[in-house]
Coordinates of N, CA and C in Angstrom, one line a residue:
X13 N -60.1 -110.1 -9.5 CA -59.8 -109.6 -10.6 C -59.9 -109.3 -12.1
X14 N -60.7 -109.3 -12.8 CA -61.3 -109.9 -14.2 C -59.9 -109.4 -15.1
X15 N -59.8 -110.5 -16.2 CA -58.9 -110.1 -16.8 C -58.9 -108.9 -17.8
X16 N -59.5 -108.1 -17.7 CA -59.5 -106.7 -18.2 C -59.3 -105.6 -17.3
X17 N -60.0 -105.6 -16.0 CA -59.1 -105.0 -15.0 C -57.1 -105.5 -14.9
X18 N -56.6 -106.7 -14.7 CA -55.7 -107.2 -14.7 C -54.8 -106.0 -15.9
X19 N -55.4 -106.3 -16.7 CA -54.6 -105.3 -18.0 C -54.5 -104.0 -17.9
X20 N -55.3 -103.5 -17.3 CA -55.5 -102.1 -16.8 C -54.2 -102.1 -15.5
X21 N -54.6 -102.7 -14.9 CA -53.6 -102.4 -13.8 C -52.1 -102.5 -14.3
X22 N -51.9 -103.8 -14.9 CA -50.7 -104.0 -15.4 C -49.8 -102.8 -16.2
X23 N -51.4 -102.0 -17.5 CA -50.8 -101.1 -17.9 C -50.7 -99.7 -17.2
X24 N -51.5 -99.5 -16.1 CA -50.7 -98.2 -15.0 C -49.1 -98.9 -14.3
X25 N -49.0 -99.7 -14.2 CA -47.5 -100.2 -13.6 C -46.7 -100.3 -14.2
X26 N -46.6 -100.6 -15.7 CA -45.9 -100.1 -16.1 C -45.9 -99.1 -17.1
X27 N -46.7 -97.9 -16.8 CA -46.4 -96.6 -16.9 C -46.1 -96.0 -16.3
X28 N -45.6 -96.5 -14.6 CA -44.9 -96.1 -13.7 C -43.6 -96.2 -13.8
X29 N -43.8 -97.5 -14.2 CA -42.2 -98.0 -14.1 C -41.6 -97.2 -15.7
X30 N -41.9 -97.5 -16.6 CA -41.4 -96.7 -17.9 C -41.0 -95.6 -17.8
X31 N -41.9 -95.0 -17.3 CA -41.5 -93.2 -17.1 C -40.5 -92.8 -16.0
X32 N -40.4 -94.0 -14.9 CA -39.5 -94.3 -14.0 C -38.5 -94.1 -14.6
X33 N -37.9 -95.1 -15.2 CA -36.6 -95.6 -15.3 C -36.1 -96.0 -16.9
X34 N -37.3 -96.1 -17.5 CA -36.8 -96.2 -18.9 C -37.6 -97.5 -19.7
X35 N -37.3 -98.1 -20.7 CA -37.9 -99.1 -20.9 C -36.8 -100.6 -21.0
X36 N -35.4 -99.8 -21.2 CA -34.4 -101.1 -21.1 C -34.1 -101.7 -19.6
X37 N -34.5 -100.3 -18.6 CA -33.8 -100.7 -17.1 C -34.8 -100.9 -16.3
X38 N -36.2 -102.0 -16.6 CA -37.5 -101.5 -16.4 C -37.5 -103.0 -16.3
X39 N -37.1 -104.3 -15.1 CA -36.9 -105.4 -15.8 C -38.7 -106.3 -15.8
X40 N -39.2 -107.2 -16.0 CA -40.1 -108.1 -16.3 C -40.8 -108.4 -14.7
X41 N -39.1 -108.5 -13.6 CA -39.8 -109.0 -12.6 C -40.3 -107.7 -11.9
X42 N -40.1 -106.7 -12.1 CA -40.0 -105.2 -11.1 C -41.5 -104.9 -11.5
X43 N -42.0 -105.4 -12.4 CA -43.5 -105.1 -13.2 C -44.7 -106.4 -12.5
X44 N -44.2 -107.5 -12.6 CA -44.8 -108.8 -11.5 C -45.0 -108.3 -10.3
X45 N -43.7 -107.8 -9.8 CA -43.7 -108.1 -8.3 C -44.9 -106.5 -8.1
X46 N -44.6 -105.8 -8.8 CA -45.6 -104.2 -8.3 C -46.8 -104.7 -8.7
X47 N -47.3 -105.4 -9.7 CA -48.4 -105.9 -9.5 C -48.9 -107.0 -9.0
X48 N -48.0 -107.8 -8.1 CA -48.2 -108.8 -7.3 C -48.9 -110.2 -7.6
X49 N -48.4 -110.1 -9.7 CA -48.7 -111.3 -9.8 C -47.2 -112.2 -10.9
X50 N -47.5 -113.1 -11.3 CA -45.8 -114.3 -11.5 C -46.0 -113.8 -13.2
X51 N -44.6 -113.7 -14.0 CA -44.6 -112.9 -15.0 C -45.3 -113.3 -16.5
X52 N -45.4 -115.0 -16.1 CA -46.4 -115.5 -17.1 C -48.0 -114.6 -16.8
X53 N -48.2 -113.9 -15.7 CA -49.7 -113.2 -16.7 C -49.5 -112.2 -17.2
X54 N -48.0 -112.0 -16.9 CA -47.3 -110.6 -18.0 C -47.7 -110.8 -19.3
X55 N -46.4 -112.1 -19.6 CA -46.8 -112.0 -21.0 C -47.8 -113.1 -21.5
X56 N -48.8 -113.7 -20.8 CA -50.6 -114.0 -21.8 C -51.2 -112.3 -21.9
X57 N -50.7 -111.2 -20.9 CA -51.6 -110.5 -21.4 C -50.9 -109.2 -22.9
X58 N -49.7 -109.2 -22.8 CA -49.0 -108.2 -23.7 C -48.0 -109.2 -24.7
X59 N -47.7 -110.6 -24.1 CA -46.1 -111.1 -24.6 C -45.3 -111.2 -24.4
X60 N -44.8 -109.8 -23.9 CA -43.0 -109.8 -23.6 C -43.1 -108.3 -22.7
X61 N -42.0 -107.6 -22.4 CA -42.0 -106.5 -21.9 C -42.4 -105.3 -22.6
X62 N -41.7 -105.8 -24.2 CA -42.1 -105.1 -25.2 C -43.5 -104.7 -25.8
X63 N -43.7 -105.3 -25.4 CA -45.5 -105.7 -25.6 C -46.5 -104.6 -24.8
X64 N -46.5 -104.4 -23.4 CA -46.6 -103.9 -22.5 C -46.0 -103.0 -22.8
X65 N -45.0 -102.8 -23.0 CA -44.3 -100.9 -23.3 C -45.3 -100.2 -24.6
X66 N -45.4 -100.7 -25.4 CA -45.6 -100.6 -26.8 C -47.4 -100.4 -26.2
X67 N -47.9 -101.2 -25.5 CA -49.6 -100.8 -25.5 C -49.3 -99.7 -24.8
X68 N -48.8 -99.2 -23.5 CA -48.5 -97.9 -22.9 C -48.0 -96.5 -23.8
X69 N -47.5 -97.0 -24.8 CA -47.2 -95.9 -25.4 C -48.0 -95.6 -26.5
X70 N -48.7 -96.5 -27.0 CA -50.0 -96.7 -28.3 C -51.1 -95.7 -27.5
X71 N -51.7 -96.0 -25.8 CA -52.7 -95.1 -25.1 C -52.7 -94.3 -25.0
X72 N -51.3 -93.4 -24.5 CA -50.6 -91.9 -24.7 C -50.7 -91.5 -25.8
X73 N -50.1 -92.4 -26.1 CA -50.2 -91.4 -28.1 C -52.2 -91.1 -28.3
X74 N -51.7 -91.8 -28.3 CA -53.9 -91.5 -28.8 C -54.5 -90.8 -27.9
X75 N -54.3 -90.6 -26.6 CA -54.7 -90.0 -25.7 C -54.0 -88.1 -25.7
X76 N -52.5 -88.1 -26.4 CA -52.5 -86.8 -26.6 C -52.9 -86.0 -27.7
X77 N -52.6 -86.9 -29.0 CA -53.4 -86.8 -30.0 C -54.4 -86.5 -30.2
X78 N -55.6 -87.1 -29.3 CA -57.1 -86.6 -29.5 C -57.0 -84.8 -28.7
X79 N -56.4 -85.2 -27.5 CA -56.5 -83.6 -27.3 C -56.3 -82.5 -28.5
X80 N -55.3 -83.2 -28.7 CA -55.5 -81.6 -29.4 C -55.9 -81.7 -30.4
X81 N -56.0 -83.0 -31.4 CA -57.3 -82.9 -31.9 C -58.7 -82.2 -31.9
X82 N -59.0 -82.6 -30.9 CA -59.6 -81.9 -29.9 C -59.6 -80.1 -29.8
X83 N -58.9 -79.8 -29.8 CA -58.1 -78.1 -29.5 C -58.3 -77.6 -30.5
X84 N -58.2 -78.3 -32.2 CA -58.0 -77.8 -32.8 C -59.0 -78.3 -34.3
X85 N -60.2 -78.7 -33.4 CA -61.1 -79.0 -34.5 C -62.8 -77.8 -34.4
X86 N -62.2 -77.1 -33.3 CA -63.4 -76.3 -33.1 C -63.6 -75.6 -34.3
X87 N -64.7 -74.6 -34.0 CA -65.1 -73.7 -35.1 C -64.3 -72.1 -34.5
X88 N -63.2 -71.6 -34.5 CA -62.8 -70.6 -34.3 C -61.6 -69.9 -34.9
X89 N -61.5 -68.5 -34.3 CA -60.4 -67.7 -35.0 C -58.8 -68.7 -34.4
X90 N -57.8 -68.4 -35.9 CA -56.7 -69.1 -35.9 C -56.2 -68.7 -33.8
X91 N -55.9 -67.4 -33.8 CA -55.1 -67.1 -32.4 C -55.7 -67.8 -31.2
X92 N -57.1 -68.4 -31.1 CA -57.9 -69.3 -30.3 C -57.3 -70.9 -30.8
X93 N -57.7 -71.2 -31.6 CA -56.9 -72.5 -31.9 C -55.3 -72.6 -31.3
X94 N -55.0 -71.6 -31.5 CA -53.1 -71.9 -30.7 C -53.2 -71.9 -29.7
X95 N -54.3 -70.7 -28.7 CA -54.4 -70.9 -27.5 C -54.7 -72.2 -27.2
X96 N -55.9 -72.4 -27.9 CA -56.7 -74.2 -27.4 C -55.5 -75.8 -27.4
X97 N -54.6 -75.3 -28.3 CA -53.8 -76.4 -29.2 C -52.6 -76.4 -27.8
X98 N -52.1 -75.1 -27.3 CA -51.3 -74.5 -26.5 C -51.7 -75.8 -24.7
X99 N -53.0 -75.1 -24.9 CA -53.5 -75.3 -23.4 C -53.5 -77.1 -23.2
X100 N -53.9 -78.0 -24.4 CA -54.2 -78.9 -25.0 C -53.3 -79.7 -24.5
X101 N -52.0 -79.2 -24.8 CA -50.1 -80.1 -24.8 C -50.2 -80.1 -23.5
X102 N -50.3 -78.9 -22.3 CA -49.9 -78.7 -21.7 C -50.6 -78.9 -19.8
X103 N -52.2 -79.1 -20.4 CA -52.9 -79.5 -19.6 C -52.4 -81.4 -20.1
X104 N -52.0 -81.8 -21.1 CA -52.1 -83.4 -20.8 C -50.2 -83.3 -20.0
X105 N -49.9 -83.0 -20.2 CA -47.9 -83.2 -19.3 C -49.1 -82.7 -17.8
X106 N -49.5 -82.2 -17.6 CA -49.8 -81.8 -16.1 C -50.7 -83.2 -15.6
X107 N -51.6 -83.9 -16.5 CA -52.5 -84.8 -15.8 C -51.8 -85.8 -16.2
X108 N -51.5 -86.5 -17.3 CA -50.2 -86.9 -17.4 C -49.4 -87.4 -17.5
X109 N -48.1 -86.8 -16.8 CA -46.7 -86.5 -16.6 C -46.7 -88.0 -16.8
X110 N -46.6 -88.9 -16.7 CA -45.7 -90.1 -16.7 C -45.9 -90.7 -18.1
X111 N -47.3 -90.5 -18.5 CA -47.2 -90.3 -20.4 C -46.6 -90.0 -20.9
X112 N -46.5 -88.7 -20.7 CA -45.4 -87.3 -21.3 C -44.1 -88.1 -21.4
X113 N -43.5 -88.1 -20.0 CA -41.9 -88.9 -19.8 C -41.6 -90.1 -21.1
X114 N -42.8 -90.5 -20.8 CA -42.5 -92.0 -21.7 C -43.2 -91.9 -23.2
X115 N -43.5 -91.1 -23.9 CA -43.8 -90.0 -25.0 C -42.4 -89.7 -25.7
X116 N -41.6 -89.2 -24.7 CA -40.7 -88.5 -25.1 C -39.3 -89.4 -24.8
X117 N -38.7 -90.4 -24.3 CA -38.0 -91.7 -24.4 C -37.7 -92.4 -24.7
X118 N -38.4 -93.9 -25.3 CA -37.8 -94.7 -25.6 C -38.9 -95.0 -26.7
X119 N -38.1 -95.4 -27.7 CA -39.2 -95.4 -29.4 C -39.6 -97.1 -29.3
X120 N -40.8 -97.3 -29.3 CA -41.5 -98.7 -29.3 C -40.6 -99.4 -30.5
X121 N -41.0 -100.5 -30.5 CA -40.9 -101.1 -31.9 C -41.6 -100.5 -33.0
X122 N -43.1 -100.4 -32.8 CA -44.2 -100.0 -33.9 C -43.8 -98.6 -34.2
X123 N -42.7 -97.8 -34.0 CA -43.0 -96.1 -34.2 C -41.1 -96.2 -33.8
X124 N -40.3 -96.3 -34.7 CA -39.0 -96.5 -34.6 C -38.3 -95.3 -34.7
X125 N -39.0 -93.9 -35.2 CA -38.4 -93.2 -35.0 C -39.1 -91.9 -34.0
X126 N -39.8 -92.6 -32.9 CA -40.1 -92.3 -32.0 C -41.9 -91.9 -31.5
X127 N -42.0 -92.3 -30.9 CA -43.9 -91.9 -30.8 C -43.8 -90.7 -30.7
X128 N -43.4 -89.2 -30.1 CA -43.2 -88.2 -29.7 C -43.3 -87.7 -31.3
X129 N -41.8 -87.7 -31.7 CA -41.9 -87.3 -32.7 C -43.2 -88.1 -34.3
X130 N -43.4 -88.7 -34.0 CA -44.7 -89.1 -34.7 C -45.6 -88.2 -34.4
X131 N -46.7 -87.6 -33.1 CA -47.5 -87.3 -33.0 C -47.0 -85.5 -33.3
X132 N -45.9 -85.0 -32.9 CA -45.8 -84.5 -33.7 C -45.6 -83.6 -35.2
X133 N -45.6 -84.6 -36.1 CA -45.6 -84.9 -37.5 C -47.6 -84.8 -37.7
X134 N -48.8 -85.6 -37.3 CA -49.3 -85.3 -37.1 C -50.1 -84.2 -36.8
X135 N -49.4 -83.2 -35.6 CA -50.0 -82.2 -35.5 C -49.8 -81.4 -36.4
X136 N -48.5 -81.4 -36.9 CA -48.1 -80.3 -37.7 C -48.9 -80.0 -39.1
X137 N -49.3 -81.5 -39.2 CA -50.3 -81.8 -40.4 C -51.1 -81.0 -40.2
X138 N -51.9 -80.9 -39.4 CA -53.4 -80.5 -39.0 C -53.3 -78.4 -38.9
X139 N -51.8 -78.3 -38.2 CA -52.0 -76.8 -38.3 C -51.6 -76.2 -39.8
X140 N -50.6 -77.1 -40.5 CA -50.5 -76.9 -41.7 C -52.1 -76.0 -42.5
X141 N -52.8 -77.7 -42.4 CA -54.3 -77.0 -43.0 C -54.5 -75.3 -42.3
X142 N -54.7 -75.5 -41.5 CA -55.0 -74.2 -40.6 C -54.7 -73.0 -41.4
X143 N -53.2 -73.5 -41.2 CA -52.7 -72.2 -41.8 C -52.6 -72.0 -43.3
X144 N -53.2 -72.7 -43.5 CA -53.6 -72.4 -45.6 C -54.0 -71.8 -45.8
X145 N -55.6 -71.3 -45.4 CA -56.5 -69.9 -45.5 C -55.5 -68.5 -44.9
X146 N -55.1 -68.4 -43.9 CA -54.5 -67.5 -43.4 C -52.8 -66.8 -43.9
X147 N -52.6 -68.4 -44.6 CA -51.5 -67.7 -46.0 C -52.2 -67.1 -47.0
X148 N -53.1 -67.6 -47.4 CA -53.7 -67.6 -48.8 C -54.3 -66.2 -49.2
X149 N -55.0 -65.8 -47.5 CA -55.4 -64.3 -47.3 C -54.3 -63.1 -47.8
X150 N -53.1 -63.6 -46.4 CA -52.5 -63.0 -46.9 C -51.4 -62.7 -48.2
X151 N -51.6 -63.9 -49.2 CA -50.7 -63.9 -50.4 C -49.3 -64.3 -50.2
X152 N -49.6 -65.2 -49.1 CA -48.3 -65.6 -48.8 C -47.9 -67.4 -49.9
X153 N -47.1 -67.8 -50.1 CA -47.0 -69.1 -50.4 C -47.4 -69.9 -49.9
X154 N -48.5 -71.1 -50.5 CA -49.0 -72.1 -49.6 C -47.9 -73.1 -49.2
X155 N -46.8 -73.5 -49.9 CA -46.0 -74.3 -49.6 C -44.8 -74.1 -48.3
X156 N -45.3 -72.6 -47.8 CA -44.7 -72.0 -47.1 C -45.0 -72.5 -45.2
X157 N -46.4 -73.1 -45.9 CA -47.1 -73.5 -44.7 C -47.0 -74.6 -43.9
X158 N -46.0 -75.7 -44.5 CA -45.9 -76.6 -44.1 C -44.5 -76.1 -43.0
X159 N -43.7 -75.6 -43.2 CA -42.6 -75.0 -42.6 C -42.7 -74.6 -41.6
X160 N -44.2 -73.4 -41.8 CA -44.6 -72.8 -40.3 C -45.0 -73.1 -39.8
X161 N -45.6 -74.5 -40.0 CA -46.7 -75.4 -39.1 C -45.7 -75.9 -38.1
X162 N -44.3 -76.8 -39.1 CA -43.2 -77.0 -38.1 C -43.0 -76.6 -37.1
X163 N -42.6 -75.2 -37.3 CA -42.0 -74.4 -36.6 C -42.9 -73.6 -35.0
X164 N -44.3 -73.7 -35.3 CA -45.2 -73.4 -34.6 C -45.0 -74.1 -33.5
X165 N -45.5 -75.9 -34.2 CA -45.0 -77.1 -33.5 C -44.5 -76.9 -32.8
X166 N -43.5 -77.0 -32.9 CA -41.9 -77.3 -32.5 C -41.3 -76.5 -31.3
X167 N -41.7 -74.8 -31.4 CA -42.1 -74.3 -30.4 C -42.8 -74.4 -29.1
X168 N -43.9 -74.9 -29.8 CA -45.0 -74.9 -28.1 C -44.2 -76.6 -27.9
X169 N -43.7 -77.7 -28.6 CA -43.3 -79.0 -27.8 C -42.2 -78.8 -26.6
X170 N -41.4 -77.9 -28.2 CA -40.5 -77.4 -27.0 C -40.3 -76.6 -25.5
X171 N -41.4 -75.9 -25.6 CA -42.0 -75.2 -24.5 C -42.5 -76.5 -23.4
X172 N -43.3 -77.6 -24.0 CA -44.4 -78.0 -23.7 C -42.6 -79.3 -22.6
X173 N -41.7 -79.2 -23.1 CA -40.6 -80.2 -22.9 C -40.4 -79.7 -21.7
X174 N -40.3 -78.4 -21.6 CA -39.2 -77.4 -20.5 C -39.7 -77.8 -19.5
X175 N -41.7 -77.1 -19.5 CA -42.5 -76.9 -18.7 C -42.1 -77.7 -17.7
X176 N -42.5 -78.8 -18.8 CA -42.0 -80.7 -18.2 C -41.4 -80.7 -16.2
X177 N -40.4 -80.1 -16.3 CA -39.7 -80.2 -15.2 C -40.1 -79.1 -14.7
X178 N -40.5 -77.7 -14.7 CA -40.6 -76.6 -14.1 C -41.7 -76.3 -13.1
X179 N -42.8 -76.5 -14.3 CA -44.5 -76.6 -13.7 C -44.2 -74.5 -13.4
X180 N -43.7 -74.0 -14.0 CA -44.2 -72.7 -12.8 C -43.5 -72.1 -14.6
X181 N -44.1 -70.8 -15.2 CA -45.6 -70.4 -14.0 C -46.8 -72.1 -14.4
X182 N -47.7 -71.0 -13.8 CA -48.8 -72.5 -14.0 C -49.2 -72.5 -16.4
X183 N -49.7 -73.5 -16.6 CA -50.2 -73.8 -17.4 C -50.8 -72.5 -18.7
X184 N -51.8 -71.7 -18.2 CA -52.3 -71.0 -18.0 C -51.2 -69.7 -18.8
X185 N -50.0 -69.4 -18.1 CA -49.6 -68.4 -17.7 C -48.7 -68.5 -19.4
X186 N -47.9 -70.0 -19.3 CA -46.9 -70.0 -20.1 C -47.4 -70.2 -21.7
X187 N -49.5 -71.3 -21.3 CA -49.8 -70.9 -23.1 C -50.0 -69.1 -23.7
X188 N -50.2 -68.2 -22.4 CA -50.6 -67.2 -23.3 C -48.9 -66.3 -24.0
X189 N -47.6 -66.4 -22.9 CA -46.4 -66.3 -23.6 C -46.6 -67.2 -24.9
X190 N -46.7 -68.5 -24.8 CA -46.8 -69.4 -26.1 C -47.6 -68.0 -27.3
X191 N -48.5 -68.2 -27.3 CA -49.8 -67.1 -28.3 C -48.8 -66.3 -28.4
X192 N -48.6 -65.2 -27.2 CA -47.8 -64.3 -27.5 C -47.2 -63.8 -28.6
X193 N -46.1 -64.7 -28.2 CA -44.3 -65.0 -29.2 C -45.4 -65.5 -30.8
X194 N -45.7 -66.5 -30.3 CA -46.3 -66.8 -32.2 C -47.4 -65.7 -32.5
X195 N -48.1 -65.6 -31.8 CA -48.9 -64.6 -32.7 C -48.7 -63.2 -33.3
X196 N -48.1 -62.3 -32.2 CA -47.1 -61.2 -32.6 C -46.3 -61.7 -33.7
X197 N -45.8 -62.8 -33.0 CA -44.4 -62.9 -34.6 C -45.4 -63.5 -35.9
X198 N -46.6 -63.7 -36.1 CA -47.1 -63.8 -36.8 C -47.8 -62.5 -37.5
X199 N -48.3 -61.7 -37.0 CA -48.5 -60.6 -37.0 C -47.9 -59.4 -38.1
X200 N -46.5 -59.4 -37.8 CA -45.2 -59.1 -38.7 C -45.0 -60.2 -40.0
X201 N -45.9 -61.5 -40.0 CA -45.2 -61.9 -40.7 C -44.2 -61.0 -42.2
X202 N -42.7 -61.1 -43.0 CA -43.1 -60.8 -43.9 C -43.3 -61.7 -45.3
X203 N -43.4 -61.3 -46.3 CA -43.9 -61.7 -47.3 C -42.5 -62.6 -47.4
X204 N -41.3 -61.8 -48.2 CA -40.0 -62.5 -48.1 C -39.2 -62.6 -47.5
X205 N -39.0 -63.3 -46.4 CA -37.5 -62.4 -45.0 C -36.4 -62.7 -45.6
X206 N -36.3 -61.8 -45.5 CA -34.7 -62.1 -45.2 C -33.5 -61.5 -44.1
X207 N -32.7 -62.7 -44.0 CA -31.6 -62.8 -42.7 C -30.8 -60.8 -42.6
X208 N -30.8 -60.5 -41.7 CA -30.1 -59.0 -41.5 C -28.9 -59.0 -41.8
X209 N -28.4 -59.9 -41.3 CA -26.4 -60.3 -41.9 C -26.4 -60.6 -43.5
X210 N -27.1 -60.9 -44.3 CA -27.7 -61.2 -45.4 C -27.4 -59.8 -46.2
X211 N -27.6 -58.6 -45.7 CA -27.8 -57.4 -46.1 C -26.6 -56.8 -46.4

């Protein structure tokens, strides 16, 4: 096995073990045994168990971010972009379940606030840019766009976390329901909303 192949193997094994048990509960001995190598081989490639974990998180972070960025980069109407972004997240969860579990779980040393929280912040910035034109066209405050972007991204992210363990209905149906709530809620958006309990 070449050094590159070994590194890829160790990342794959690490991903599976970290997803199942978490960073703290996974030992370097378990990783080495699963890979059929000695512990020094892991140290040689990653420096430590935490180094391997950080590499796994970084790869998963970039894969999910790229998927969502690609979905939001298309020239399409806002509703279609919301659909594509929801499907991108749900597709990632479906295809890379272990990676999503890791992103949700332990914060790596390089991202003490948490990988998933960092990712959501990046996505919210993109969504804020997309909402800016729509808000401007409707005469809404551009400053509110950041808040609404957080709400939309949070809604999709929380639904993704729920779907991770349920998997019913299928991802297209879940995405359709997400867009139904987000879009139909947005179409009736009030410029200066008030709580009914304050009336």
